[in-house]
Short mmCIF file of C-alpha atoms in Angstrom, two decimals:
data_model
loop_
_atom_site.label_atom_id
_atom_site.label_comp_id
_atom_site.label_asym_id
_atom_site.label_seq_id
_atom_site.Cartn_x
_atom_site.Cartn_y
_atom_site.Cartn_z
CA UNK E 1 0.00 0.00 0.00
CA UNK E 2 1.08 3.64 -0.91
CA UNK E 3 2.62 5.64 2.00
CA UNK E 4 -0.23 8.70 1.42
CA UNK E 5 -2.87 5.81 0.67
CA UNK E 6 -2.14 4.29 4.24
CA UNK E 7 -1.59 7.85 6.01
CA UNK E 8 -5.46 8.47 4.67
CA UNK E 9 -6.56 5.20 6.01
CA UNK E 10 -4.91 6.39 9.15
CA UNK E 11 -6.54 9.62 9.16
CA UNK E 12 -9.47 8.29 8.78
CA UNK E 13 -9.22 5.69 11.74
CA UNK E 14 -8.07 8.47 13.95
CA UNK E 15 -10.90 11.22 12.81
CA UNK E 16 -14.10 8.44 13.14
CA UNK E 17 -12.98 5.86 15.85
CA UNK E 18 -10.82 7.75 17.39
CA UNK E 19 -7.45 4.94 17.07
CA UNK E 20 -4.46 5.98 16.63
CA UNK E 21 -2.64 3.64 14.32
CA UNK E 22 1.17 3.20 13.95
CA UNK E 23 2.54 3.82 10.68
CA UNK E 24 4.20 0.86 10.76
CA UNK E 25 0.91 -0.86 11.12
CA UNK E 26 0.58 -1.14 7.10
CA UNK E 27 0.85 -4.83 7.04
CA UNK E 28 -2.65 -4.79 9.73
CA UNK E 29 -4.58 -2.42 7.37
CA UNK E 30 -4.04 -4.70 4.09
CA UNK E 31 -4.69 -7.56 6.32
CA UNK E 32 -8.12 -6.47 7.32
CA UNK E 33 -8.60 -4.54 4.04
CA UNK E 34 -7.58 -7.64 1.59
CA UNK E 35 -11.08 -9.35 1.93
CA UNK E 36 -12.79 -6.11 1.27
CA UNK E 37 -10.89 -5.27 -1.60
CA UNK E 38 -11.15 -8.71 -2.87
CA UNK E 39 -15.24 -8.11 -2.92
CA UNK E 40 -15.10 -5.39 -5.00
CA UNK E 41 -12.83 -6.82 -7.28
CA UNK E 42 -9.88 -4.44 -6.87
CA UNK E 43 -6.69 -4.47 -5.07
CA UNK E 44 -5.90 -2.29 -2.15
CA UNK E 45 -4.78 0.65 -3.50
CA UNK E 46 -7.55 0.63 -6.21
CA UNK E 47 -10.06 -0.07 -2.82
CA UNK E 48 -8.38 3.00 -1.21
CA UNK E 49 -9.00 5.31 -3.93
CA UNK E 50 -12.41 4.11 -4.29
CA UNK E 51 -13.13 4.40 -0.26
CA UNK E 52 -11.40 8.40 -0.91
CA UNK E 53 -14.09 9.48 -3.64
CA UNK E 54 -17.36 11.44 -2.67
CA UNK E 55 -19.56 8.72 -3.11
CA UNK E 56 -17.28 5.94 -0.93
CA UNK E 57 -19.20 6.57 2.77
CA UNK E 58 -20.61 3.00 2.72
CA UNK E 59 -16.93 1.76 2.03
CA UNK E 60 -15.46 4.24 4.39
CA UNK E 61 -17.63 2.67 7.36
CA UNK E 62 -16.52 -0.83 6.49
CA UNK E 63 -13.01 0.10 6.42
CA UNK E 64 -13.52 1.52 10.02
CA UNK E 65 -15.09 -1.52 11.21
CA UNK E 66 -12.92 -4.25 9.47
CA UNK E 67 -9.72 -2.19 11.56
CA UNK E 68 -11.52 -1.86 14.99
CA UNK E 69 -12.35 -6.14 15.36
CA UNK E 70 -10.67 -7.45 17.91
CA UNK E 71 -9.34 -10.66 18.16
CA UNK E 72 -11.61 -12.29 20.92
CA UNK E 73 -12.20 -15.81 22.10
CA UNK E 74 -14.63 -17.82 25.15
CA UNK E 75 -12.52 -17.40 28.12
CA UNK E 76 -9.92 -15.58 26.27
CA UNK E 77 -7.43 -14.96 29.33
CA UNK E 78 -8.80 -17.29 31.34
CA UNK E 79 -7.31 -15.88 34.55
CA UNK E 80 -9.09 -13.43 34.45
CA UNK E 81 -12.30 -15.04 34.73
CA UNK E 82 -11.14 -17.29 37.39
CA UNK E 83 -10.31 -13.91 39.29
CA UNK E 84 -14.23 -12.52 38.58
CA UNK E 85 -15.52 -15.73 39.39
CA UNK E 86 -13.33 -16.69 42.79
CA UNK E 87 -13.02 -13.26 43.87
CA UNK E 88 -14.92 -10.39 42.04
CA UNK E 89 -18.37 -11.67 41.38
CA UNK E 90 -19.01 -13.56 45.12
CA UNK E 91 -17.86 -9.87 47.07
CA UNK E 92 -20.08 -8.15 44.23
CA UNK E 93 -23.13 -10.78 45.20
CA UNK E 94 -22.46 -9.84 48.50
CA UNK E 95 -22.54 -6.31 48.33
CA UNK E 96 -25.93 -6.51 45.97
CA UNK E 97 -27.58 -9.29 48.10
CA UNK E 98 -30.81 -6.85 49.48
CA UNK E 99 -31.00 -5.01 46.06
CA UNK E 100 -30.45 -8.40 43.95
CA UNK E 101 -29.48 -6.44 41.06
CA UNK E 102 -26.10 -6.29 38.98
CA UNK E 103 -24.98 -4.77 36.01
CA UNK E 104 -22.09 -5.46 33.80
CA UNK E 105 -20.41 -3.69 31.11
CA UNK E 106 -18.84 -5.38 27.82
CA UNK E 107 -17.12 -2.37 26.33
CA UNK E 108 -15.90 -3.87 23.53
CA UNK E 109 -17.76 -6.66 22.82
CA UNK E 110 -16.54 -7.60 19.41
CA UNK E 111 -18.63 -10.86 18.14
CA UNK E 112 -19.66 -11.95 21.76
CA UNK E 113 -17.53 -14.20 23.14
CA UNK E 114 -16.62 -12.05 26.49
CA UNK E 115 -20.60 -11.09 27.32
CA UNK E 116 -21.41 -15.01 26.53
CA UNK E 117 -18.40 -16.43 28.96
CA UNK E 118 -19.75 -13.94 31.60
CA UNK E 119 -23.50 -14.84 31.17
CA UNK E 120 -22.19 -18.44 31.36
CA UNK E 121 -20.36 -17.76 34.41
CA UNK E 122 -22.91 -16.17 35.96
CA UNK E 123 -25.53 -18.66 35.28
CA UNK E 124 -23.43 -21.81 35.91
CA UNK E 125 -21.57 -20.85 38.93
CA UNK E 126 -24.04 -18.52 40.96
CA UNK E 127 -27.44 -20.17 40.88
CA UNK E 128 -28.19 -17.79 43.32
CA UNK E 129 -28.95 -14.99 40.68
CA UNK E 130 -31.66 -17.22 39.28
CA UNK E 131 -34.03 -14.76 41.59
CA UNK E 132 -32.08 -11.47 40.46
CA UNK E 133 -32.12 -8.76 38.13
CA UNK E 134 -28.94 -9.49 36.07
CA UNK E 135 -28.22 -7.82 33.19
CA UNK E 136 -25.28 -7.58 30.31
CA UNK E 137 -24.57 -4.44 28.54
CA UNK E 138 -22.57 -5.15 25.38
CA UNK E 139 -21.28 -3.07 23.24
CA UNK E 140 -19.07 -2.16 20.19
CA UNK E 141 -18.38 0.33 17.59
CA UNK E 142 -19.23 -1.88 14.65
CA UNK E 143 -22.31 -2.75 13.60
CA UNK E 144 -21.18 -5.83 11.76
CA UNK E 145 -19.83 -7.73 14.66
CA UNK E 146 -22.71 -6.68 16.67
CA UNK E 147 -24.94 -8.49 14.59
CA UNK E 148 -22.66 -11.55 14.78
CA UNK E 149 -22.81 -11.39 18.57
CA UNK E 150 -26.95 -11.32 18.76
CA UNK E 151 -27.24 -13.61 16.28
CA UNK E 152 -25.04 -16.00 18.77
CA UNK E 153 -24.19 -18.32 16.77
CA UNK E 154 -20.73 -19.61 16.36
CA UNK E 155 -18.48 -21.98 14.09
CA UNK E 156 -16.66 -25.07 15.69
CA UNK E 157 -13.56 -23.30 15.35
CA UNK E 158 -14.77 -20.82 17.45
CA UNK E 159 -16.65 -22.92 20.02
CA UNK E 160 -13.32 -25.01 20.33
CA UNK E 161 -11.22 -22.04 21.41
CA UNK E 162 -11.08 -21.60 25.00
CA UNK E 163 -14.63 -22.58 25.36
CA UNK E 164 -15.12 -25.48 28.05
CA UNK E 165 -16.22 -28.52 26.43
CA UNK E 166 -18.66 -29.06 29.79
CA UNK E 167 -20.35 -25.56 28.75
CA UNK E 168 -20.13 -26.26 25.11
CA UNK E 169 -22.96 -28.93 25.44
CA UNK E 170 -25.26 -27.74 28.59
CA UNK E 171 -25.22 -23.62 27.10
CA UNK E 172 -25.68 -24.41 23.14
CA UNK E 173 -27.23 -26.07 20.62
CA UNK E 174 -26.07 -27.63 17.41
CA UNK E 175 -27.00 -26.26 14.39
CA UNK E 176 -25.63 -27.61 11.11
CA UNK E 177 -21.85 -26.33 11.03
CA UNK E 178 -21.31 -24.85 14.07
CA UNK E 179 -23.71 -23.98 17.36
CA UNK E 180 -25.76 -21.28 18.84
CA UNK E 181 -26.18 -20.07 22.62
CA UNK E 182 -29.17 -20.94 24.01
CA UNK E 183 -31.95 -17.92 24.10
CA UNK E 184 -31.63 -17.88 27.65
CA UNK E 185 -28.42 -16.30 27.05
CA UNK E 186 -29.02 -13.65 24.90
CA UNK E 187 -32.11 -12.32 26.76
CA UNK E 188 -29.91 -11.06 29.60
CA UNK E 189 -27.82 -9.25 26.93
CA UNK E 190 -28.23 -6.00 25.72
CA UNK E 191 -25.90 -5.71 22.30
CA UNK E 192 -25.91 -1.58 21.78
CA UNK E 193 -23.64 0.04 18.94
CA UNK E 194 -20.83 2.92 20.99
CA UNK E 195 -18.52 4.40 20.15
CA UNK E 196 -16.37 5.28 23.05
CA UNK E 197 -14.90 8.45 22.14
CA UNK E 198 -18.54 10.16 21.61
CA UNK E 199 -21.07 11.11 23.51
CA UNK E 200 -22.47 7.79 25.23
CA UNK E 201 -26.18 7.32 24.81
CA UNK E 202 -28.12 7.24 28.17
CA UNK E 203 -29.05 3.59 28.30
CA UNK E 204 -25.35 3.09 29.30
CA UNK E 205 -26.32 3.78 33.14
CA UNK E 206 -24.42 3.17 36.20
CA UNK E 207 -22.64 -0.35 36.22
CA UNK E 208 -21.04 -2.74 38.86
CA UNK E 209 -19.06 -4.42 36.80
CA UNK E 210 -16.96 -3.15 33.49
CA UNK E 211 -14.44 -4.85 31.24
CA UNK E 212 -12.93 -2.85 28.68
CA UNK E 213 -10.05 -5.16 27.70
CA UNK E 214 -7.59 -4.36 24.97
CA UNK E 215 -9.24 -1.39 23.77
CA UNK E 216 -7.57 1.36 25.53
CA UNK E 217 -4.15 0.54 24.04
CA UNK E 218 -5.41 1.60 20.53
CA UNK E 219 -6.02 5.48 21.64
CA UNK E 220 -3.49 7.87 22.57
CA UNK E 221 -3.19 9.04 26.28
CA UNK E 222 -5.62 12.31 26.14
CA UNK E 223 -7.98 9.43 24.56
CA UNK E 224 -7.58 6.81 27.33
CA UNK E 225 -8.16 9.04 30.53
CA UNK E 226 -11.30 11.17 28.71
CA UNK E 227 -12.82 7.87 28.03
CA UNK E 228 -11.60 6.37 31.74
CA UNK E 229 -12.89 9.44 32.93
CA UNK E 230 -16.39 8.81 32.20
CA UNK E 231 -16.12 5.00 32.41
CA UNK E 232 -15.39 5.95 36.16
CA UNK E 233 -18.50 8.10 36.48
CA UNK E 234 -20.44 5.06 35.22
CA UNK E 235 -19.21 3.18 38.10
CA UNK E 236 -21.31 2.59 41.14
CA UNK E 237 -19.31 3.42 44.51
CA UNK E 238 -17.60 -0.06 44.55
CA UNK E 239 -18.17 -1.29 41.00
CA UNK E 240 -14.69 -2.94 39.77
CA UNK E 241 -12.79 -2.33 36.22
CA UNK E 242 -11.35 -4.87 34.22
CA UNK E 243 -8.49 -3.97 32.13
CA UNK E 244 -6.58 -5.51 29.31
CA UNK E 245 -3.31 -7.72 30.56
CA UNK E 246 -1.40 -4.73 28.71
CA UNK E 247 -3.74 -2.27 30.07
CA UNK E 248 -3.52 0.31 33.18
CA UNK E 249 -4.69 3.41 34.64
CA UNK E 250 -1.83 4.41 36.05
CA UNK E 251 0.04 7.91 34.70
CA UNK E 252 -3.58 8.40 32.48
CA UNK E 253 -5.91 8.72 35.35
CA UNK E 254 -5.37 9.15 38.90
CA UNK E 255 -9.05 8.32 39.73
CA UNK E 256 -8.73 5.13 40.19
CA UNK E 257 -7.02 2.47 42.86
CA UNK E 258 -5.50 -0.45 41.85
CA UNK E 259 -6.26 -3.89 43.40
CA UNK E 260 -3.82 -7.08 42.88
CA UNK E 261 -6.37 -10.25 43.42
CA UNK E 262 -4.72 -13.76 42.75
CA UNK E 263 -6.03 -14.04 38.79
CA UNK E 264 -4.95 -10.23 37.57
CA UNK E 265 -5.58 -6.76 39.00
CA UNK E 266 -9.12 -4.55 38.65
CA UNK E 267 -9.46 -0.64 39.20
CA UNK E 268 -12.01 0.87 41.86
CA UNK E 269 -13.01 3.83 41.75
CA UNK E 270 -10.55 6.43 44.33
CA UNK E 271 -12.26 8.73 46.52
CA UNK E 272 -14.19 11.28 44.24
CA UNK E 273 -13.05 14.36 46.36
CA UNK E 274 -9.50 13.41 45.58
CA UNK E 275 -9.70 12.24 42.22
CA UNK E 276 -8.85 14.44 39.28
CA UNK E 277 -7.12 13.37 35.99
CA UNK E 278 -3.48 13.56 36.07
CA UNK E 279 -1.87 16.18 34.15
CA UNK E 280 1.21 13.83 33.55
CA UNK E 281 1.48 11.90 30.00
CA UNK E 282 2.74 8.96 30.21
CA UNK E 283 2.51 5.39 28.18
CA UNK E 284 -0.26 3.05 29.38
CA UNK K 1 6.44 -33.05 31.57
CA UNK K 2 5.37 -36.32 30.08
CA UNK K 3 2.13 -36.47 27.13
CA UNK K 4 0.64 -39.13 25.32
CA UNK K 5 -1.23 -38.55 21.70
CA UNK K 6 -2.97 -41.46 21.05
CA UNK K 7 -4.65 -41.38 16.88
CA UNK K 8 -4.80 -43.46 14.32
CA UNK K 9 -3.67 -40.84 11.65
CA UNK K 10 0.58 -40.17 11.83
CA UNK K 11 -0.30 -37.15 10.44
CA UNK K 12 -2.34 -35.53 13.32
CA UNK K 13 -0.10 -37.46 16.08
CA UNK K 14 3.34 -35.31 14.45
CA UNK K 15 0.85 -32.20 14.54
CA UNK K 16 -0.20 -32.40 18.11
CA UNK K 17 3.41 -33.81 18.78
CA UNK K 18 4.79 -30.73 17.42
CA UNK K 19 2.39 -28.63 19.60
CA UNK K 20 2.98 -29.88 22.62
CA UNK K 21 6.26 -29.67 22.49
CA UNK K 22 6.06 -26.01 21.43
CA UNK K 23 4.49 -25.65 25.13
CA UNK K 24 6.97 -27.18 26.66
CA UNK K 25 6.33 -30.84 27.01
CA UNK K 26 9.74 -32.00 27.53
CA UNK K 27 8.65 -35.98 26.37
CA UNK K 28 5.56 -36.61 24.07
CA UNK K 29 5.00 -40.54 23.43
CA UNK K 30 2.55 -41.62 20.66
CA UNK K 31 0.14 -44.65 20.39
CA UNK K 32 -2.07 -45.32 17.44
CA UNK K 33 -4.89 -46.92 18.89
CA UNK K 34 -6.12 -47.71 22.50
CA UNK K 35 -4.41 -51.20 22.82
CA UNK K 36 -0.86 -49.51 22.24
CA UNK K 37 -1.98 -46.36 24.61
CA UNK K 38 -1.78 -49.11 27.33
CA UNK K 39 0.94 -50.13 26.82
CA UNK K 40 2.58 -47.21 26.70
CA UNK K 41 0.83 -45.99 29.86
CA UNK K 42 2.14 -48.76 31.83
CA UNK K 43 5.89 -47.94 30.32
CA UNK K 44 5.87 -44.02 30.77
CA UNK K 45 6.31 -42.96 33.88
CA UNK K 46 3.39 -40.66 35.08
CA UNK K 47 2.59 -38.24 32.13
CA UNK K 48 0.61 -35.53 32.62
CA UNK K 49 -1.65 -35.14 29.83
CA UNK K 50 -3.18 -37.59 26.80
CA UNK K 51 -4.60 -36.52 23.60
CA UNK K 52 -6.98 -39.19 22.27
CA UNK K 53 -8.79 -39.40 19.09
CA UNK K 54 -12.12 -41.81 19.48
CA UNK K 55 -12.57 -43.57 16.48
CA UNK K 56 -9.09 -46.24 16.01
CA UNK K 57 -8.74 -49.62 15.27
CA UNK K 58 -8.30 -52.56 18.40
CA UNK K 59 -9.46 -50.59 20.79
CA UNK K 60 -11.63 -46.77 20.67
CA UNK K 61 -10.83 -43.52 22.60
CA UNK K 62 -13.58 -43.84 24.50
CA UNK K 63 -13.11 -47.03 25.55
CA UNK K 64 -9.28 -46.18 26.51
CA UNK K 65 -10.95 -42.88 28.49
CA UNK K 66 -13.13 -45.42 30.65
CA UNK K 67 -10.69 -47.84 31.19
CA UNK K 68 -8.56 -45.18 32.47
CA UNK K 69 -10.72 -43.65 34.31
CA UNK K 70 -10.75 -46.56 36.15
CA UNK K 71 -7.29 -47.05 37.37
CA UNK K 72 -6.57 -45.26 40.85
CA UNK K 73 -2.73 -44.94 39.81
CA UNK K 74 -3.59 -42.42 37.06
CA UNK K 75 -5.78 -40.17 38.79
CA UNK K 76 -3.57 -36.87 37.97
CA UNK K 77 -3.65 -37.49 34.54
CA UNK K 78 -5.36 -35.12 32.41
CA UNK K 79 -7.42 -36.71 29.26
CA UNK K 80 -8.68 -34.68 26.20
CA UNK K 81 -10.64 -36.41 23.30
CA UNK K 82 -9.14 -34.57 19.91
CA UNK K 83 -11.56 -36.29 17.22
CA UNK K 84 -13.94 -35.56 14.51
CA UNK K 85 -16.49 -36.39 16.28
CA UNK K 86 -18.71 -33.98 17.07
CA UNK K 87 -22.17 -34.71 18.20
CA UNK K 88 -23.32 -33.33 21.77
CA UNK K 89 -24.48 -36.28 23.06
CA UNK K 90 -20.77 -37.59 22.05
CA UNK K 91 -19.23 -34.77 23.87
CA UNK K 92 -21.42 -35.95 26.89
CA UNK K 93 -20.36 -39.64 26.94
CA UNK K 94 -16.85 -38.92 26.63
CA UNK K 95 -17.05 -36.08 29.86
CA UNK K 96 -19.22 -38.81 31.98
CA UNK K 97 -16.65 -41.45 30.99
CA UNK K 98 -13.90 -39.38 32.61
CA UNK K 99 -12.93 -37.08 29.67
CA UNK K 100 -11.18 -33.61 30.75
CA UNK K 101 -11.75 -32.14 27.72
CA UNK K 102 -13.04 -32.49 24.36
CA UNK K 103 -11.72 -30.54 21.02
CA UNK K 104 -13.12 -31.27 17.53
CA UNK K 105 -11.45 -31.48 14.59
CA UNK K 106 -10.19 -29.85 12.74
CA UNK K 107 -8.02 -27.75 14.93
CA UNK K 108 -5.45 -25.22 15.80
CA UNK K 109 -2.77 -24.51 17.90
CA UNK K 110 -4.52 -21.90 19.41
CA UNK K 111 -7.39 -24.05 20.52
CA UNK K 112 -5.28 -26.83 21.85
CA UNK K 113 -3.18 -24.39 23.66
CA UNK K 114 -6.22 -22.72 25.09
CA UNK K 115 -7.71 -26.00 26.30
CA UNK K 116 -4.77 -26.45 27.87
CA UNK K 117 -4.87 -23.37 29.86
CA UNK K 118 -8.47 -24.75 30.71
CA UNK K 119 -6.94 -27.67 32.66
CA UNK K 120 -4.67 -25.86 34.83
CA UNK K 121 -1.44 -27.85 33.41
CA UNK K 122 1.23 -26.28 34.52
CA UNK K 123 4.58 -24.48 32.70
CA UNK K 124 2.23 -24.41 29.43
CA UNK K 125 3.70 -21.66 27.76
CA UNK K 126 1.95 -19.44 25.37
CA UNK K 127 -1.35 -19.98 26.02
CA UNK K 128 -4.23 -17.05 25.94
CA UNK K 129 -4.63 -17.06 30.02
CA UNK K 130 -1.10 -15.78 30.13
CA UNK K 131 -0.66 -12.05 30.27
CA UNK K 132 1.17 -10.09 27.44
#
């Protein structure tokens, strides 16, 4: 790809989603940008000059969305869950026990894999909740994956990556190639279309649980503490935060407190009186 | 650490061979069928881990899962059914007859690395519950 073909495709990353991408990121964009191209029957560069012209907005939004999917997988990091389910979830249960409500945040959703394992979770291992008000918001800036997600269904590749074979068979259903996530599932899931670095709609609320996992490593540092900034005033008093393994608050936000558990670390929210974003920039 | 990859196909055992090694089994052993597994079993000392396919000539993965599974002396091994079969109520038997895990074919090295992670084995290297 041209050098002022891939600083455009750059641009235009940085101006709509808000990523900043490295300029020596050219082999990701004609990664993601190949299968595109290949639709229209043009090569990259041809696909970039076609996305530039007045009448490319339609291309232009699925070049934004093909380089904003993440990666994502059941269980991906599978500490981590271990940590929310040994330590996170039963002190959260505890804490919500009279209201029997809890809400959880999927910032970045991607096809559904992270809202599913948590549903799972919470299903499987705290029967408990079967009387509560539980609820998943999940969410994503592309439209495309979103409808993958509610759809829930998945390949076999995709069921056989980090997905317990024990949940495999008592949470979905076969269906011809690959399987689907029982409906019980995706009633307690709200899949909602955000874009982090705009406004957030309303039906965001207050949450007690958020991940946002490898998403804030794709903004630049003003980026990361305006959008930790108003994850934190979507966080109920002791809600937790739930960061990429690459991921941290520290020198971008100075709002939060950092707590080591046995399967990773989360954030709580710091004392709102003392809390104000740090003036330092650093490197998440 | 000591594996066993028990299949019928060469092919697939050098695969998963080749995988488990790249996680840092120091000795992988291979049977072709269920008979040989045995065999092998009873000559290895104590491995940690067995990849079996289900469907092999003298004697099926299942059938070398139960028998297993019925042996005090390898209680700490870890069993995973890598096969083509992939019916639920398959998946089922194989977990009631003692099964750890179960991954369908075809697969990657991602997925057998992340099943891995799934049963705790330890000094697996690689795998997606480790932190960048």
């Amino acid at each position: 790809m041209s050098p002022d073909r891939l600083r455009y495709v750059r641009d235009l990353l940085r101006e709509r989603a808000g990523i900043v991408l490295d300029a020596d990121k050219g082999y990701l964009v004609e990664a993601r940008l190949g299968p595109l191209a290949g639709e229209q029957g043009l090569d990259i560069d041809a696909f970039v000059d076609r996305m530039r012209a007045p009448l490319g907005t339609a291309l232009r939004d699925r070049c934004v969305e093909a380089l904003t999917t993440n990666e994502t997988s059941f269980f991906r990091d599978v500490a981590v869950y271990r940590m929310l389910e040994a330590e996170v979830l039963p002190r959260l249960l505890t804490a919500r026990a009279g209201a029997r409500r809890l809400r959880i945040w999927s910032a970045a959703c991607s096809t559904g894999q992270e809202p599913y394992t948590l549903a799972m979770i919470l299903e499987q291992r705290f029967p408990q909740l079967r009387d509560w008000s539980w609820e998943i918001l999940a969410t994503d800036l592309s439209r495309e994956v979103l409808a993958k997600a509610e759809a829930g269904f998945f390949t076999q590749l995709e069921v056989n990556r980090g997905l317990p074979a024990s949940l495999l068979v008592r949470c979905f259903a076969k269906e011809g190639n690959g399987w689907r996530i029982q409906d019980r599932f995706r009633r307690r899931i709200a899949f909602r279309q955000l874009n982090l670095t705009q406004p957030w709609p309303s039906h965001v609320g207050t949450m007690d649980l958020v991940l946002l996992r490898n998403v804030l490593i794709y903004f630049d540092v003003p980026t990361k503490r305006r959008i930790l900034e108003r994850v934190r005033g979507r966080m109920n008093d002791d809600a937790c935060l739930v960061l990429g393994g690459a991921e941290t608050t520290m020198n971008v936000h100075d709002g939060f407190e950092r707590e080591r558990l046995a399967g990773g670390t989360v954030y709580r929210r710091r004392d709102a009186a003392t809390a104000t974003a740090t003036r330092r920039v650093g490197v998440a | 650490m000591r594996a066993l990859v028990v299949d019928d196909s060469r092919t697939t055992r050098a695969i998963l061979r080749r995988i488990l090694e790249n996680v840092g089994f120091s000795e992988v052993h291979e049977a072709e069928d269920g008979v040989a597994a045995l065999d092998l079993l009873r000559a290895v000392a104590r491995p940690s881990l067995a990849l079996v396919d289900w469907n092999m000539p003298e004697m099926n993965g299942y059938d070398l899962v139960k028998i297993i599974r019925m042996r005090r002396d390898f209680d700490d091994l870890k069993l995973m059914m890598v096969t083509t079969e992939s019916e639920a109520e398959r998946i089922v038997a194989a977990l009631e007859a003692g099964a750890d895990e179960y991954v369908m074919k075809p697969f990657t090295e991602p997925i057998i690395r992340d099943k891995l992670a799934l049963l705790g084995l330890p000094a697996i290297r690689g795998s997606s519950s480790e932190a960048p």
